[in-house]
CSV table of C-alpha atoms in Angstrom, one decimal:
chain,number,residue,atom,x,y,z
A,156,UNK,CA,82.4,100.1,129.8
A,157,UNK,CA,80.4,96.7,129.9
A,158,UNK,CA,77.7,98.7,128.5
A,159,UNK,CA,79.3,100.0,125.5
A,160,UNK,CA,80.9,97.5,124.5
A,161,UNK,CA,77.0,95.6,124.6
A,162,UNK,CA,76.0,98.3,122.5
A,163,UNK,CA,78.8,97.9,119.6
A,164,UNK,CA,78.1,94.1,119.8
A,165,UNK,CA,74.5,95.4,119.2
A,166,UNK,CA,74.5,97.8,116.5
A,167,UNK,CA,77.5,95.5,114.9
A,168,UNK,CA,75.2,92.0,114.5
A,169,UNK,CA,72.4,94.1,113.4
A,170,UNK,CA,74.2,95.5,110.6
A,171,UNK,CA,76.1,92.4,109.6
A,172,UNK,CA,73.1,89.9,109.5
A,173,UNK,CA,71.1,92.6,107.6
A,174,UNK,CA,69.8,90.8,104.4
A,175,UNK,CA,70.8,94.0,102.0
A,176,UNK,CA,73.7,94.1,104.3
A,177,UNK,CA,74.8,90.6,103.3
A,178,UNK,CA,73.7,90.8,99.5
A,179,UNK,CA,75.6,94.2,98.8
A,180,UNK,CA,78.7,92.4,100.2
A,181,UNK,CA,78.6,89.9,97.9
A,182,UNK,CA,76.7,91.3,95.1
A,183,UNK,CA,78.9,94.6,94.9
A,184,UNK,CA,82.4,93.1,94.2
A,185,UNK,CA,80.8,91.4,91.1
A,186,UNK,CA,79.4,94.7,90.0
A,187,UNK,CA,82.2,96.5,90.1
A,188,UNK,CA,84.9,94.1,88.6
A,189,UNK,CA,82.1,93.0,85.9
A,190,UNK,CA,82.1,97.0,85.1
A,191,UNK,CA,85.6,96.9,85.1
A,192,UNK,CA,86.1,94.2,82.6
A,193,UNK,CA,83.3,95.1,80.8
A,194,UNK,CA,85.3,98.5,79.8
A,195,UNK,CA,88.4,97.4,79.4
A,196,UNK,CA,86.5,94.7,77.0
A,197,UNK,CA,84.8,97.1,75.3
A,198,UNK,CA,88.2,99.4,75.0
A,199,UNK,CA,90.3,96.8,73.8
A,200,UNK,CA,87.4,96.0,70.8
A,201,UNK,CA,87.3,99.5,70.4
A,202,UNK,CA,91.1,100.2,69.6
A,203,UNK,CA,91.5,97.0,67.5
A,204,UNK,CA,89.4,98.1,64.5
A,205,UNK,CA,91.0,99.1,61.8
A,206,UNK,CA,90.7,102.1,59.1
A,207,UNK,CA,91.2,101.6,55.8
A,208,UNK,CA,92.3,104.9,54.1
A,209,UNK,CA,92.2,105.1,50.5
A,210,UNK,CA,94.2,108.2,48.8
A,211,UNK,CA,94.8,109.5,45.6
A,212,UNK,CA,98.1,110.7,45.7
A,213,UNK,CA,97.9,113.1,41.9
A,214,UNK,CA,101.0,115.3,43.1
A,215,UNK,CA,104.9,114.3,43.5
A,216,UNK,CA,105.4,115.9,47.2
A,217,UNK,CA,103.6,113.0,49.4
A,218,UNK,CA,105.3,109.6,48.0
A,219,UNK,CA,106.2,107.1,50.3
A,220,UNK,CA,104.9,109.2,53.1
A,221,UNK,CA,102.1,107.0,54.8
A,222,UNK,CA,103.5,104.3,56.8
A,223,UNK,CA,100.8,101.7,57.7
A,224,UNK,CA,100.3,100.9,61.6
A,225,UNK,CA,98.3,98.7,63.7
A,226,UNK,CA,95.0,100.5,63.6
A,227,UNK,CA,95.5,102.7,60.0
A,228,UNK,CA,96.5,101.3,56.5
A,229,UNK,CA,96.8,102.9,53.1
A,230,UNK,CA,95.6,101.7,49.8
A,231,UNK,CA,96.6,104.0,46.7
A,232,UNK,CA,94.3,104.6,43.9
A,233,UNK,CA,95.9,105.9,40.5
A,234,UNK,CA,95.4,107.1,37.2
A,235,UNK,CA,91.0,107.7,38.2
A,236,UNK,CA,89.1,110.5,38.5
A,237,UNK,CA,88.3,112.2,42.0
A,238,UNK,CA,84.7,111.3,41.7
A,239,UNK,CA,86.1,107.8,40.8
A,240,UNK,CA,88.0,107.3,43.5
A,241,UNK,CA,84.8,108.8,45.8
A,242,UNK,CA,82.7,106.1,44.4
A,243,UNK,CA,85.2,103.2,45.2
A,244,UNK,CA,85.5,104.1,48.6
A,245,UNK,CA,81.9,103.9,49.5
A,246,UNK,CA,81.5,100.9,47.4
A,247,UNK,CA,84.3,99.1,49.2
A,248,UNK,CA,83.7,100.3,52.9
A,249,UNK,CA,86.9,102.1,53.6
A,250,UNK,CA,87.3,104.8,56.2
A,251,UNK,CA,87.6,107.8,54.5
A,252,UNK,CA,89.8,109.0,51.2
A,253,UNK,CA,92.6,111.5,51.4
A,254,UNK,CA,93.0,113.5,48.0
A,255,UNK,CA,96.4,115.5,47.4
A,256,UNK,CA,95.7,117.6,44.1
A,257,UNK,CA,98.4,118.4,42.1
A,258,UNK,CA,99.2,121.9,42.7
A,259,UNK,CA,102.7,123.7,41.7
A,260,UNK,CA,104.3,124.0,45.2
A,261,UNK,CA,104.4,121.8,48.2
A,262,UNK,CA,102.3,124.5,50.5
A,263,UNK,CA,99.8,125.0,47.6
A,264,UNK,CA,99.6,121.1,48.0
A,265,UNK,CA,98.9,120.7,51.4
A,266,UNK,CA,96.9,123.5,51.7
A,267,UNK,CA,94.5,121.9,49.2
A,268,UNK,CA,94.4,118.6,50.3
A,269,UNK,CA,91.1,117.0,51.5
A,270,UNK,CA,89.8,114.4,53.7
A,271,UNK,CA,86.2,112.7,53.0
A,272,UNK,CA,84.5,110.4,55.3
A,273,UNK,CA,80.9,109.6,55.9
A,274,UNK,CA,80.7,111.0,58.8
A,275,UNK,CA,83.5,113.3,61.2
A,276,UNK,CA,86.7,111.7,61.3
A,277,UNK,CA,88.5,110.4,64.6
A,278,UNK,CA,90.7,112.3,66.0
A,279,UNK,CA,93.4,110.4,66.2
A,280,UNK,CA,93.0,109.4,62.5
A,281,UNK,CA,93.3,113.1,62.0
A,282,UNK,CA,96.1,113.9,64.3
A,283,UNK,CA,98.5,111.5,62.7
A,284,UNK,CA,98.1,112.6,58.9
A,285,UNK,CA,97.9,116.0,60.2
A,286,UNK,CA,101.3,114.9,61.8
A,287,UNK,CA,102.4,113.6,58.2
A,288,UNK,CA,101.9,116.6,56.1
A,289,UNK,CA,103.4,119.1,58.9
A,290,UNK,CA,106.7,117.2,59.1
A,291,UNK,CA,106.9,117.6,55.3
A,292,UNK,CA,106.3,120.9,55.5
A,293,UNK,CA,108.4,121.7,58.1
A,294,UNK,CA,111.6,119.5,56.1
A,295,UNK,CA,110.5,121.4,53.1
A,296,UNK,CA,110.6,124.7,54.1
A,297,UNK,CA,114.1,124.0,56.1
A,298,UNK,CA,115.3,123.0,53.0
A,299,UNK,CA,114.3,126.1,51.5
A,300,UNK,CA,116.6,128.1,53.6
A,301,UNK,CA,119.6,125.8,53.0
A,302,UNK,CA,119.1,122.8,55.5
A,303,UNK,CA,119.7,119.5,54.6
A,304,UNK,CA,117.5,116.2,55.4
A,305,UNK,CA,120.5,114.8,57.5
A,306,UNK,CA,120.8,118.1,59.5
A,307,UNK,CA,116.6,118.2,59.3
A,308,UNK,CA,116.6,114.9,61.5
A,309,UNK,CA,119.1,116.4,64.0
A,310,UNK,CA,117.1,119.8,64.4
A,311,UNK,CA,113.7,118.1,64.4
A,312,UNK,CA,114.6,115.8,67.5
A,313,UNK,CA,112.9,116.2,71.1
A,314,UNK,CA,114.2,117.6,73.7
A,315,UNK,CA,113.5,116.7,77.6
A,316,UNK,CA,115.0,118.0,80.8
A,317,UNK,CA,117.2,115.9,83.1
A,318,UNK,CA,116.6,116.5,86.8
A,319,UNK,CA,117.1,115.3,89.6
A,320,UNK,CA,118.1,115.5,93.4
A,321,UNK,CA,121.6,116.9,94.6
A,322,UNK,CA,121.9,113.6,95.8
A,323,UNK,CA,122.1,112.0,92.3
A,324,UNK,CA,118.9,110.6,91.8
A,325,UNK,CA,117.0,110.8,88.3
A,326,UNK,CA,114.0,112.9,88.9
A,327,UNK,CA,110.9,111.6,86.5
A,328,UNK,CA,108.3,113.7,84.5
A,329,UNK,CA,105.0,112.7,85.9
A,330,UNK,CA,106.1,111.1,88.5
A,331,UNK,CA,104.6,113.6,91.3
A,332,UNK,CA,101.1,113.4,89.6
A,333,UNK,CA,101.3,109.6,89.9
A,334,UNK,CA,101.8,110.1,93.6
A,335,UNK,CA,99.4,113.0,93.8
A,336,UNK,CA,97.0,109.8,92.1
A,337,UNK,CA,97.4,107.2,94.2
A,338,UNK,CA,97.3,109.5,97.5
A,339,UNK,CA,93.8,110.8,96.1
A,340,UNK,CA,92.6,107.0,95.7
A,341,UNK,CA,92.9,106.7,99.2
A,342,UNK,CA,91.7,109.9,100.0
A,343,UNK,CA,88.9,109.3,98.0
A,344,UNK,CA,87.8,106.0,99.8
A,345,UNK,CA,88.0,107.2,102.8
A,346,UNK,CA,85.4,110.4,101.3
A,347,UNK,CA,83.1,107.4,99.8
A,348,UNK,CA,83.6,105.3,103.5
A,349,UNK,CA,82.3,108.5,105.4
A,350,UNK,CA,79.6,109.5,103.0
A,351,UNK,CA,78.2,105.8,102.8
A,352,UNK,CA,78.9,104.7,107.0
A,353,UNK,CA,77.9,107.8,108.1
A,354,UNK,CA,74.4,107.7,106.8
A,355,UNK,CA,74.2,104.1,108.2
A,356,UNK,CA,74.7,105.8,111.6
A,357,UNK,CA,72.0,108.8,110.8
A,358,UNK,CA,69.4,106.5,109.7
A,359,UNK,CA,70.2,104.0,112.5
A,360,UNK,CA,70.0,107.2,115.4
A,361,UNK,CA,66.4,108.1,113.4
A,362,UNK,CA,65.1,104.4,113.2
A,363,UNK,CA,65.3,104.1,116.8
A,364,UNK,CA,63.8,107.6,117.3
A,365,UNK,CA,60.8,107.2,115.4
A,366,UNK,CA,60.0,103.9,116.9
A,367,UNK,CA,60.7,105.7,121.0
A,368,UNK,CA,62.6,102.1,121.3
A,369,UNK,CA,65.1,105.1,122.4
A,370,UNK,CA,63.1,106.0,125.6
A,371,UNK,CA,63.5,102.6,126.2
A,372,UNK,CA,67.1,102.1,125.8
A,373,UNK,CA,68.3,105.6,126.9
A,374,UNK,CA,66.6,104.8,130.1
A,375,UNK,CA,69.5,102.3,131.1
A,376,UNK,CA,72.5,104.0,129.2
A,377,UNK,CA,73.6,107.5,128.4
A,378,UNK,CA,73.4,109.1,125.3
A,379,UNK,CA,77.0,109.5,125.1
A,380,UNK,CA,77.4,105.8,125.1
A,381,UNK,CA,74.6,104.8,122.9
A,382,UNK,CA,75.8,107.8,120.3
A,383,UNK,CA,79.9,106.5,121.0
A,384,UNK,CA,78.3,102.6,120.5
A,385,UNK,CA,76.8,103.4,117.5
A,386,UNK,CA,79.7,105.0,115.9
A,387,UNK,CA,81.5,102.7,116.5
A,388,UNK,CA,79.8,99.5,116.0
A,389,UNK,CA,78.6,100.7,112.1
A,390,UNK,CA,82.6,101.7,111.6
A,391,UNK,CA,83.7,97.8,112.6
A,392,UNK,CA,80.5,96.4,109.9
A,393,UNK,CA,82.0,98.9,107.7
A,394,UNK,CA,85.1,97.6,107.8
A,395,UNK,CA,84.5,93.8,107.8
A,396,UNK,CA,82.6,94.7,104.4
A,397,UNK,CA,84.9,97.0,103.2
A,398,UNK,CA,88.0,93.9,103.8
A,399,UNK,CA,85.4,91.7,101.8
A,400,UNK,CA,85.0,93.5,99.2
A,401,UNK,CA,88.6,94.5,98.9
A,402,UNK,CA,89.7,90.5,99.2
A,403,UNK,CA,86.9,88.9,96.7
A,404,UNK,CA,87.2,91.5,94.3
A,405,UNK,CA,90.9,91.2,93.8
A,406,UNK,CA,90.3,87.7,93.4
A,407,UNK,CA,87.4,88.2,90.9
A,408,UNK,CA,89.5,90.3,89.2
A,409,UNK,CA,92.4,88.5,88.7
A,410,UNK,CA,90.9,85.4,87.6
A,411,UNK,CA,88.3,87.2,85.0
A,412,UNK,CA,91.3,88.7,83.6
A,413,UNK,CA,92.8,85.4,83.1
A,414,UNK,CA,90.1,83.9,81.3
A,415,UNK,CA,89.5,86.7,79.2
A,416,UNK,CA,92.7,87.2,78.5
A,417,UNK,CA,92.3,91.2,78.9
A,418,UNK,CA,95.1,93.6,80.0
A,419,UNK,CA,94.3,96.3,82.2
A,420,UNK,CA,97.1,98.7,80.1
A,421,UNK,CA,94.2,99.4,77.5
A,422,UNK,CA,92.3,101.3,79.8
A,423,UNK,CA,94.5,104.2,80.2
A,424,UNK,CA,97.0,103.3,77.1
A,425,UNK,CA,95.0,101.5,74.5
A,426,UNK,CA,97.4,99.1,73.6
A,427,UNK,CA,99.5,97.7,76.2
A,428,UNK,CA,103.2,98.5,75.8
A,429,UNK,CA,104.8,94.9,76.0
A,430,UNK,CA,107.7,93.4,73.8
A,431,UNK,CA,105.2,92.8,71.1
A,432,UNK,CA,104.0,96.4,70.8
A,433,UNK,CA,107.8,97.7,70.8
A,434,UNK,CA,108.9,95.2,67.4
A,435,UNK,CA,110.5,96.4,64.7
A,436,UNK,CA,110.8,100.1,66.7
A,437,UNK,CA,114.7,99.7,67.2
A,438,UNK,CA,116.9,102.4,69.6
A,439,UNK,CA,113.6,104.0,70.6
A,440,UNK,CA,112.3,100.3,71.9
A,441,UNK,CA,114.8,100.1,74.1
A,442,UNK,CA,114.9,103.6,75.2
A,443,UNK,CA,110.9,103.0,76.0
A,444,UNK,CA,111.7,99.7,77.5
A,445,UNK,CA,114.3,101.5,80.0
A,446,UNK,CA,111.7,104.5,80.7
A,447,UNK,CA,109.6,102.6,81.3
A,448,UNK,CA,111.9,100.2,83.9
A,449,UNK,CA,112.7,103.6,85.5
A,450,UNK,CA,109.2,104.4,86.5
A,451,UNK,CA,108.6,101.4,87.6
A,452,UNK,CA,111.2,101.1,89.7
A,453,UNK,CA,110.0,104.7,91.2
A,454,UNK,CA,106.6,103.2,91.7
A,455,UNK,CA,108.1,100.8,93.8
A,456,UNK,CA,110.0,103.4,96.0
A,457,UNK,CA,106.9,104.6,97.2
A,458,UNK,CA,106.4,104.2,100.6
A,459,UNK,CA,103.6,101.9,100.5
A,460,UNK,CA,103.8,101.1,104.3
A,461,UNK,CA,103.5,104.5,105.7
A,462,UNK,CA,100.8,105.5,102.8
A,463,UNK,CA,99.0,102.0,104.3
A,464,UNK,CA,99.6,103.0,108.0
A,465,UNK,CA,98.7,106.9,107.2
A,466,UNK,CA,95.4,105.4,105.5
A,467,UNK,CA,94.7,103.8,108.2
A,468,UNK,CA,95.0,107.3,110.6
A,469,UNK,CA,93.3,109.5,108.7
A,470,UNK,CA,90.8,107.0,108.1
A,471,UNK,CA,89.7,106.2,111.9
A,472,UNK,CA,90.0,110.1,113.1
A,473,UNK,CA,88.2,111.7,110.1
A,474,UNK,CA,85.4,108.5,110.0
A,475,UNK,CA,85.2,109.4,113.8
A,476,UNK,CA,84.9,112.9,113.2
A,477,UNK,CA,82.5,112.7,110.5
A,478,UNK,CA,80.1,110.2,112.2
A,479,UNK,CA,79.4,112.1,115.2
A,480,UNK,CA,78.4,114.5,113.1
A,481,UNK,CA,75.9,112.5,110.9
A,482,UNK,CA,74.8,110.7,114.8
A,483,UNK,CA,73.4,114.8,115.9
A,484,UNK,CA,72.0,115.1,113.2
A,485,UNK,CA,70.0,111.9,113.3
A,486,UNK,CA,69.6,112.7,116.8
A,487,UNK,CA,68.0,116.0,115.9
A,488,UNK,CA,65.4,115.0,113.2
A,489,UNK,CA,62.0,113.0,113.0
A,490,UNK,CA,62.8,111.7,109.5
A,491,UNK,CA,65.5,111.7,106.9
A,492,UNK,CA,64.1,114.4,104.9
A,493,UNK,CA,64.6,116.8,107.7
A,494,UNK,CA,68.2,115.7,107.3
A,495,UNK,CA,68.8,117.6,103.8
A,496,UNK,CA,69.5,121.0,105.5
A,497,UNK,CA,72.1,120.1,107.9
A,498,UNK,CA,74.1,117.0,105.0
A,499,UNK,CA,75.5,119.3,102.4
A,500,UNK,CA,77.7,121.6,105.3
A,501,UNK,CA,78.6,117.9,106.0
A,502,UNK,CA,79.6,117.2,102.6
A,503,UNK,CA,80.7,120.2,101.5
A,504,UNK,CA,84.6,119.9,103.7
A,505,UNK,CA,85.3,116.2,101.7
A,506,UNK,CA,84.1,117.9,98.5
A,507,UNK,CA,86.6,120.8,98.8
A,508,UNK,CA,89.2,118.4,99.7
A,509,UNK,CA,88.7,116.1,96.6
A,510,UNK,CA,88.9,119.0,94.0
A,511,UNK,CA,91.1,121.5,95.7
A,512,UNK,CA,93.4,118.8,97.1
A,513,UNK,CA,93.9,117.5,93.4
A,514,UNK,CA,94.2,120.8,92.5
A,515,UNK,CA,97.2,122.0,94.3
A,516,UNK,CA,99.0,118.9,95.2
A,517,UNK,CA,99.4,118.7,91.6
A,518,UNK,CA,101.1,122.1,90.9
A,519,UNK,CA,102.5,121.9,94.4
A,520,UNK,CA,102.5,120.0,96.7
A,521,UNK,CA,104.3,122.2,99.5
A,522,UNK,CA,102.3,125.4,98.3
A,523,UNK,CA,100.5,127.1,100.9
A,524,UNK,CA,97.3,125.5,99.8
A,525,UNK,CA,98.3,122.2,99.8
A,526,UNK,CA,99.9,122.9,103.8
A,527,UNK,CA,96.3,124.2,105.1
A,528,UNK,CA,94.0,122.3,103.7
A,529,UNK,CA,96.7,118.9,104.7
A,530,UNK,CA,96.1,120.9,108.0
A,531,UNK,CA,92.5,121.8,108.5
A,532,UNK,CA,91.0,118.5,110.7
A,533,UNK,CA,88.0,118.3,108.1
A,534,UNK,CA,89.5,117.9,104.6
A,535,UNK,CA,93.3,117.2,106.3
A,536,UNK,CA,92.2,113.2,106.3
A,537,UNK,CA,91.9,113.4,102.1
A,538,UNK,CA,94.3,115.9,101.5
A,539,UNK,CA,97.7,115.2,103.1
A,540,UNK,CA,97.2,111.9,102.0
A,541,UNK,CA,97.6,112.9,98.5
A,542,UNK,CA,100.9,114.3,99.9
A,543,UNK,CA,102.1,111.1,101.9
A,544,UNK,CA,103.1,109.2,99.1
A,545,UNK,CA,106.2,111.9,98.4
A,546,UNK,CA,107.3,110.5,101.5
A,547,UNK,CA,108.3,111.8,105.0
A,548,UNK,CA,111.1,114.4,105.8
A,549,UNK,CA,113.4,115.8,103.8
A,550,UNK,CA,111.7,116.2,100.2
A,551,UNK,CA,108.5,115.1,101.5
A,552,UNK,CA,105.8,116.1,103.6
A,553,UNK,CA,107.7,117.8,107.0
A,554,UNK,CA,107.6,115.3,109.7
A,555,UNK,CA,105.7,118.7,111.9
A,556,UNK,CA,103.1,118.8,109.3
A,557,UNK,CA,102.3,114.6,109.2
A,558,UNK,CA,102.5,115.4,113.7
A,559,UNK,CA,100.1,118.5,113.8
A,560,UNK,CA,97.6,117.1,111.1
A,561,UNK,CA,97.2,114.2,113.2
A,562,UNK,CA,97.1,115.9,116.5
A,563,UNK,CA,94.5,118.5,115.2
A,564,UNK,CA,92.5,115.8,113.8
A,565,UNK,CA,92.3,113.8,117.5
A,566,UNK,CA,91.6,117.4,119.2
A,567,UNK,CA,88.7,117.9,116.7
A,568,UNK,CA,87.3,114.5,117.1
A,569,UNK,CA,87.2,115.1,121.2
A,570,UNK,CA,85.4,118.6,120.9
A,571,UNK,CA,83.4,117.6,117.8
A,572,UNK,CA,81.9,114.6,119.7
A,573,UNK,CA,82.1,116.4,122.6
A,574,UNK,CA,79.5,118.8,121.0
A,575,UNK,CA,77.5,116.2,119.4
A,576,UNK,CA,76.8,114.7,122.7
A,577,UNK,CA,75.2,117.4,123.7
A,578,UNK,CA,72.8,117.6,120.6
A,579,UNK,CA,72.0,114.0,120.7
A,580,UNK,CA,71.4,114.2,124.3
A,581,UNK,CA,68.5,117.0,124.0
A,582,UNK,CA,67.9,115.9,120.4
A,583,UNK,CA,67.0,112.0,121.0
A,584,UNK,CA,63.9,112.2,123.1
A,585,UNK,CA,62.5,115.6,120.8
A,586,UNK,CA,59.6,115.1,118.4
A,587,UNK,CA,56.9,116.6,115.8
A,588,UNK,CA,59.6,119.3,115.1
A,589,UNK,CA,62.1,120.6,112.7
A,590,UNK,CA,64.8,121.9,114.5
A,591,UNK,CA,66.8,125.3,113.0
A,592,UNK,CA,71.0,126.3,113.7
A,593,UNK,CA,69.6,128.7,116.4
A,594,UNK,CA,68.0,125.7,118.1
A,595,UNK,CA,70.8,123.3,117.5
A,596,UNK,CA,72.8,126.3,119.3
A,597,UNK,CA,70.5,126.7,122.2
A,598,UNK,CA,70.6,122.9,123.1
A,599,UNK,CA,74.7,123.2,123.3
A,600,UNK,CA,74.0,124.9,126.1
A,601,UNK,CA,72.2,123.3,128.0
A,602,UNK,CA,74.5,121.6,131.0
């Protein structure tokens, strides 16, 4: 035991005081929060400009219908040509013109209408007065058939579900995607962790090969405890830079926020949805304000601990698992080229579990999908913990499920290793060639 734990020490101080160990501790934190401010800067420049639409309005069916907004206002020409009015736009820089010909019916109207721009329109530009003339359609031909504007604005409201649990709680649209989300986000650092840590130990194992320091050390230890010290002396470097990037770049983050004065909301919203943004919006302000209360208050039912402690779990067994791999197959190679036959077998478990896991936990999470693949040992460690944050139990993941995932995972990791010994035991001390999957098999063998 003296032994391994003088090999983790080891392979742990020669990671840490690595110079492009040390610099990509520090220096990655500032990339990634400097790309994160940089697009929610670039966002938030983006969704304040402003459109000016010019329109000449030569028809009685479209008055008073364009209602300016943050990002969109209106300026009217009258009593000029079309070519006129083309003319003034491009001479005074405005976003596009929007001519309504007068025509003898409302649908003849709108069905001549036309937008010119210099170059294709937004979207969204298009969506809202595409939004416009179908609600005037819409009120027009109701009318037609005998409906009245008050009755118009009853018939034309939306209309959304109420559900929720037999136990009286409010059930929330979206809410299981959300979850689905922020299980994946773990899920998916835990993918990035084993991709990234387990190369360290590949390329460590084929260092050490190359340069026979292994005929050397292998002479005092066994393979099993040089592979098992390897493992897990990369996972603890891992880990202390993992923490330090976690820790600085919440810190970086915070405080570049500050001084920018940027809000994270425009990154998935545009514009953040604050007091200021609700003004002047009446009964449907405060029916946003309380939605928006509600999921937040479901955001903060999540159980956070057990997604944290469940994290942790998966993390360690399927790291473990994965690493042992990536050590045989160091063990088995003269260089990292050789490696490219046996990585993408490796890779192809945590790729399945990102896209297939999103997949079905979204549409459902109990589906028979979702159960085997939150059961399989190699994608389980991404997978059910896209399921963990519906919690535990009843309405949740089955308390059997969380139990034989977790079992599975810990059988896996003592055969897997188990197996791996027995390649980096022939493996370590083999050179000049390329080893196949029949060899590989052969050497399992071997006693």
């Amino acid at each position: 035991m003296s032994k391994l734990g003088l090999i983790i020490k080891r392979e742990y101080l020669a990671k840490v005081r690595n110079k492009s160990f040390v610099i990509m501790t520090f220096l990655s934190p500032i990339l990634m929060v400097g790309m994160i401010v940089l697009i929610a800067y670039l966002t938030k420049v983006n969704d304040s400009e402003s459109r000016t639409i010019a329109i000449l309005n030569q028809s009685d069916y479209f008055s008073n219908a364009f209602t300016p907004t943050e990002s969109i206002s209106y300026v009217s020409f009258k009593d000029i040509t079309l070519e006129e009015a083309k003319d003034s736009t491009q001479s005074l820089d405005y976003y596009a013109l929007l001519h309504i010909p007068k025509e003898d019916s409302l649908e003849e109207t709108a069905e001549s209408t036309f937008l010119y721009a210099k170059d294709n329109p937004n979207s969204s530009v298009l969506n809202r007065l595409e939004g416009i003339f179908e609600q005037r359609l819409r009120q027009a031909r109701l009318q037609d058939l005998g409906i009245s504007k008050e009755q118009f604005a009853t018939v034309d409201t939306k209309f959304q579900m109420h559900a929720g649990t037999f136990k009286g709680e409010e059930n929330l649209k979206g809410i299981n995607e959300l979850k689905a989300i922020i299980g994946g986000g773990f899920g998916y650092l835990i993918m990035m962790f084993i991709i990234i840590y387990g190369g360290f130990v590949m390329r460590s194992v084929i260092e050490e090969k190359t340069s026979r320091i292994i005929e050397v050390i292998i002479s005092s230890v066994k393979p099993f405890q040089l592979m098992l010290g390897k493992i897990i002396g990369t996972s603890l470097a891992g880990i202390t830079q993992f923490t330090i990037w976690i820790i600085s770049a919440s810190m970086l983050l915070f405080v570049a926020l500050l001084l920018l004065d940027i809000d994270l909301a425009t990154l998935t919203q545009g514009q953040p949805l604050g007091p200021g943004a609700m003004a002047g919006m009446g009964d449907f302000a405060d029916a946003k304000n309380q939605k928006m209360l509600l999921y937040a208050a479901e955001f903060f039912k999540i159980p956070w601990v057990l997604i944290v402690v469940s994290f942790l779990i998966y993390f360690v067994l399927g790291y473990l698992i994965y690493s042992s791999i990536y050590a045989a197959i160091g063990a088995a190679v003269d260089n990292e080229t050789d490696t490219q036959q046996f990585i993408f077998p490796i890779i192809l478990p945590l790729m399945l579990a990102i896209y297939v896991g999103f997949f079905s936990v979204f549409s459902n999470p109990h589906g028979p999908i979702a159960v085997g693949f939150s059961l399989f040992p190699l994608t389980s460690p991404i997978v059910m913990l896209m399921r963990i944050p519906g919690g535990l139990g009843e309405g949740g993941v089955p308390i059997w499920q969380f139990v034989t995932s977790i079992i599975l995972l810990i059988l896996t990791f003592l055969a897997i290793v188990w197996l791996a010994a027995k390649i980096y035991r022939v493996g370590i001390l083999m050179y000049g060639k390329k080893p196949t999957y029949k060899e590989l098999f052969k050497w399992l063998k071997y006693k």
